[in-house]
Amino acid sequence: MAMLDIKHLTTEFTTENGVVRAVRDVSLHVEKGEVLGIVGESGSGKSQTMFSVMGLLAQNGKITNGSIQIDGEEISPAVITEKKEYEAKMDRIRGNDMAMIFQDPMTFLNPVLRIQTQLIEPIINHNPGISKKEAIDRAIELMRKVGIPSPETRIRQYPFQFSGGMRQRIIIAIALACDPKIIIADEPTTALDVTIQAQVLELISNLKEEIDSSIIMITHDLGVVASICDRIAIMYGGKIVEEGTTDEIFYEPKHPYTKGLLSCISNPEELERKELHPIPGSPPDLLNIENNCPFADRCEHAMKVCKMAMPQAEKFSETHFCSCWLNHPYAQGKGV
Ligand code: SF4
Ligand code: MG
């Protein structure tokens, strides 16, 4: 069974100028122990999809439709309409079944508390009855697991005494502390310099073998997902436009946007270092967006039909799907 199963998720934000449709009918699933990459430019809806799952949307945001199941348990406020019931459920699930790793560790770490205090809290919460001594031992073990040298002394230090890369390792240790079913990492290495970024990615990649949590990596950088993910979903304009195994996305891309993302990568050895800015134009305005192909204004293959209707997902294998009129029998050979 899928550890996370999202069906027809729609999330909207009410603004002074109208309704912003940030996540539009998104369906996704992540299996136990699997690493899924969600890739897209800023504003594509990838972070809002995950904030919807975590129940961390801004005040003006609302899930208007769709189901979200964690290990079979429904957690969508569009289904659980009792606000109190939903909030109680999310309080239990966040930091227990789900943990999140953010881009900037300092938004998460408390600068005036020692690492020890911040690390043993989730351990104690997750293991009622555990002694403080045992919790500290476990915290030290976790610090060692994420590659922090001399954890016995460093656990007594404050966040500012650690480098950016080491702080991100602490965040990962905190995420692991409650043995979550799902870890959601939102651009976890973007703020780090290239060498440190590679080290943190290597850590996540190694952990993947050791833990059975499912991991969702949200990123704008296709190189990041190449080395770590089992499957990749490409998001554009609030929609998943293509989804497949990492090999399918890299070697048999179907969507013009995916191809655009890949086109700047000439040497596969370089995959891990490239940033993606290959496509001219900017993402669609999700305010009052029409129900046509969101990529139509930037796509060199755009046909009449692309501006009139949203293409349905076509299936290329058990794992590979793409929503583009080019692949649709209707458009093939018709020159529409
Ligand atoms: Fe391009 Fe049309 Fe495919 Fe959209 S549906 S990506 S505009 S060809
Ligand atoms: Mg984001």
mmCIF file with all atom_site columns, C-alpha atoms in Angstrom, residues 104-107 109-119 139-140 142-144 146-174 191-193 196 199-200 203:
data_model
loop_
_atom_site.group_PDB
_atom_site.id
_atom_site.type_symbol
_atom_site.label_atom_id
_atom_site.label_alt_id
_atom_site.label_comp_id
_atom_site.label_asym_id
_atom_site.label_entity_id
_atom_site.label_seq_id
_atom_site.pdbx_PDB_ins_code
_atom_site.Cartn_x
_atom_site.Cartn_y
_atom_site.Cartn_z
_atom_site.occupancy
_atom_site.B_iso_or_equiv
_atom_site.pdbx_formal_charge
_atom_site.auth_seq_id
_atom_site.auth_comp_id
_atom_site.auth_asym_id
_atom_site.auth_atom_id
_atom_site.pdbx_PDB_model_num
ATOM 1  C CA . ASP A 1 104 ? 17.037 27.099 5.821  1.00 0.00 ? 104 ASP A CA 1
ATOM 2  C CA . PRO A 1 105 ? 17.769 25.155 9.031  1.00 0.00 ? 105 PRO A CA 1
ATOM 3  C CA . MET A 1 106 ? 17.705 28.366 11.082 1.00 0.00 ? 106 MET A CA 1
ATOM 4  C CA . THR A 1 107 ? 13.984 28.833 10.476 1.00 0.00 ? 107 THR A CA 1
ATOM 5  C CA . LEU A 1 109 ? 16.250 25.506 14.986 1.00 0.00 ? 109 LEU A CA 1
ATOM 6  C CA . ASN A 1 110 ? 15.818 27.611 18.093 1.00 0.00 ? 110 ASN A CA 1
ATOM 7  C CA . PRO A 1 111 ? 18.966 29.773 18.370 1.00 0.00 ? 111 PRO A CA 1
ATOM 8  C CA . VAL A 1 112 ? 18.877 30.010 22.174 1.00 0.00 ? 112 VAL A CA 1
ATOM 9  C CA . LEU A 1 113 ? 18.502 26.302 22.927 1.00 0.00 ? 113 LEU A CA 1
ATOM 10 C CA . ARG A 1 114 ? 21.295 23.739 22.942 1.00 0.00 ? 114 ARG A CA 1
ATOM 11 C CA . ILE A 1 115 ? 21.138 21.053 20.247 1.00 0.00 ? 115 ILE A CA 1
ATOM 12 C CA . GLN A 1 116 ? 20.568 18.498 22.998 1.00 0.00 ? 116 GLN A CA 1
ATOM 13 C CA . THR A 1 117 ? 17.311 20.142 24.095 1.00 0.00 ? 117 THR A CA 1
ATOM 14 C CA . GLN A 1 118 ? 16.040 20.347 20.520 1.00 0.00 ? 118 GLN A CA 1
ATOM 15 C CA . LEU A 1 119 ? 17.000 16.813 19.659 1.00 0.00 ? 119 LEU A CA 1
ATOM 16 C CA . ALA A 1 139 ? 20.300 11.723 20.299 1.00 0.00 ? 139 ALA A CA 1
ATOM 17 C CA . ILE A 1 140 ? 24.066 11.180 20.242 1.00 0.00 ? 140 ILE A CA 1
ATOM 18 C CA . LEU A 1 142 ? 21.433 9.999  15.711 1.00 0.00 ? 142 LEU A CA 1
ATOM 19 C CA . MET A 1 143 ? 24.054 12.749 15.453 1.00 0.00 ? 143 MET A CA 1
ATOM 20 C CA . ARG A 1 144 ? 26.641 10.101 14.670 1.00 0.00 ? 144 ARG A CA 1
ATOM 21 C CA . VAL A 1 146 ? 24.012 11.873 10.212 1.00 0.00 ? 146 VAL A CA 1
ATOM 22 C CA . GLY A 1 147 ? 27.778 12.378 10.258 1.00 0.00 ? 147 GLY A CA 1
ATOM 23 C CA . ILE A 1 148 ? 28.336 14.973 12.985 1.00 0.00 ? 148 ILE A CA 1
ATOM 24 C CA . PRO A 1 149 ? 31.812 14.478 14.466 1.00 0.00 ? 149 PRO A CA 1
ATOM 25 C CA . SER A 1 150 ? 32.306 14.286 18.275 1.00 0.00 ? 150 SER A CA 1
ATOM 26 C CA . PRO A 1 151 ? 28.570 14.217 19.013 1.00 0.00 ? 151 PRO A CA 1
ATOM 27 C CA . GLU A 1 152 ? 29.148 13.756 22.776 1.00 0.00 ? 152 GLU A CA 1
ATOM 28 C CA . THR A 1 153 ? 30.596 17.265 23.043 1.00 0.00 ? 153 THR A CA 1
ATOM 29 C CA . ARG A 1 154 ? 28.787 18.937 20.175 1.00 0.00 ? 154 ARG A CA 1
ATOM 30 C CA . ILE A 1 155 ? 25.360 18.017 21.528 1.00 0.00 ? 155 ILE A CA 1
ATOM 31 C CA . ARG A 1 156 ? 25.967 20.635 24.266 1.00 0.00 ? 156 ARG A CA 1
ATOM 32 C CA . GLN A 1 157 ? 26.495 23.405 21.708 1.00 0.00 ? 157 GLN A CA 1
ATOM 33 C CA . TYR A 1 158 ? 24.128 25.992 20.218 1.00 0.00 ? 158 TYR A CA 1
ATOM 34 C CA . PRO A 1 159 ? 23.037 26.178 16.543 1.00 0.00 ? 159 PRO A CA 1
ATOM 35 C CA . PHE A 1 160 ? 25.339 29.144 15.752 1.00 0.00 ? 160 PHE A CA 1
ATOM 36 C CA . GLN A 1 161 ? 28.338 26.969 16.621 1.00 0.00 ? 161 GLN A CA 1
ATOM 37 C CA . PHE A 1 162 ? 27.592 24.747 13.635 1.00 0.00 ? 162 PHE A CA 1
ATOM 38 C CA . SER A 1 163 ? 28.168 25.395 9.921  1.00 0.00 ? 163 SER A CA 1
ATOM 39 C CA . GLY A 1 164 ? 25.224 25.494 7.488  1.00 0.00 ? 164 GLY A CA 1
ATOM 40 C CA . GLY A 1 165 ? 25.845 21.927 6.335  1.00 0.00 ? 165 GLY A CA 1
ATOM 41 C CA . MET A 1 166 ? 26.136 20.643 9.927  1.00 0.00 ? 166 MET A CA 1
ATOM 42 C CA . ARG A 1 167 ? 22.899 22.443 10.871 1.00 0.00 ? 167 ARG A CA 1
ATOM 43 C CA . GLN A 1 168 ? 21.143 20.734 7.979  1.00 0.00 ? 168 GLN A CA 1
ATOM 44 C CA . ARG A 1 169 ? 22.467 17.415 9.341  1.00 0.00 ? 169 ARG A CA 1
ATOM 45 C CA . ILE A 1 170 ? 20.979 18.292 12.738 1.00 0.00 ? 170 ILE A CA 1
ATOM 46 C CA . ILE A 1 171 ? 17.624 18.983 11.080 1.00 0.00 ? 171 ILE A CA 1
ATOM 47 C CA . ILE A 1 172 ? 17.830 15.590 9.412  1.00 0.00 ? 172 ILE A CA 1
ATOM 48 C CA . ALA A 1 173 ? 18.629 13.999 12.807 1.00 0.00 ? 173 ALA A CA 1
ATOM 49 C CA . ILE A 1 174 ? 15.582 15.729 14.325 1.00 0.00 ? 174 ILE A CA 1
ATOM 50 C CA . ALA A 1 191 ? 21.098 27.270 0.590  1.00 0.00 ? 191 ALA A CA 1
ATOM 51 C CA . LEU A 1 192 ? 24.343 25.297 0.830  1.00 0.00 ? 192 LEU A CA 1
ATOM 52 C CA . ASP A 1 193 ? 27.437 25.669 -1.297 1.00 0.00 ? 193 ASP A CA 1
ATOM 53 C CA . ILE A 1 196 ? 28.428 20.772 1.163  1.00 0.00 ? 196 ILE A CA 1
ATOM 54 C CA . GLN A 1 199 ? 27.759 15.849 1.064  1.00 0.00 ? 199 GLN A CA 1
ATOM 55 C CA . VAL A 1 200 ? 24.229 16.356 2.400  1.00 0.00 ? 200 VAL A CA 1
ATOM 56 C CA . LEU A 1 203 ? 23.983 11.515 3.454  1.00 0.00 ? 203 LEU A CA 1
#
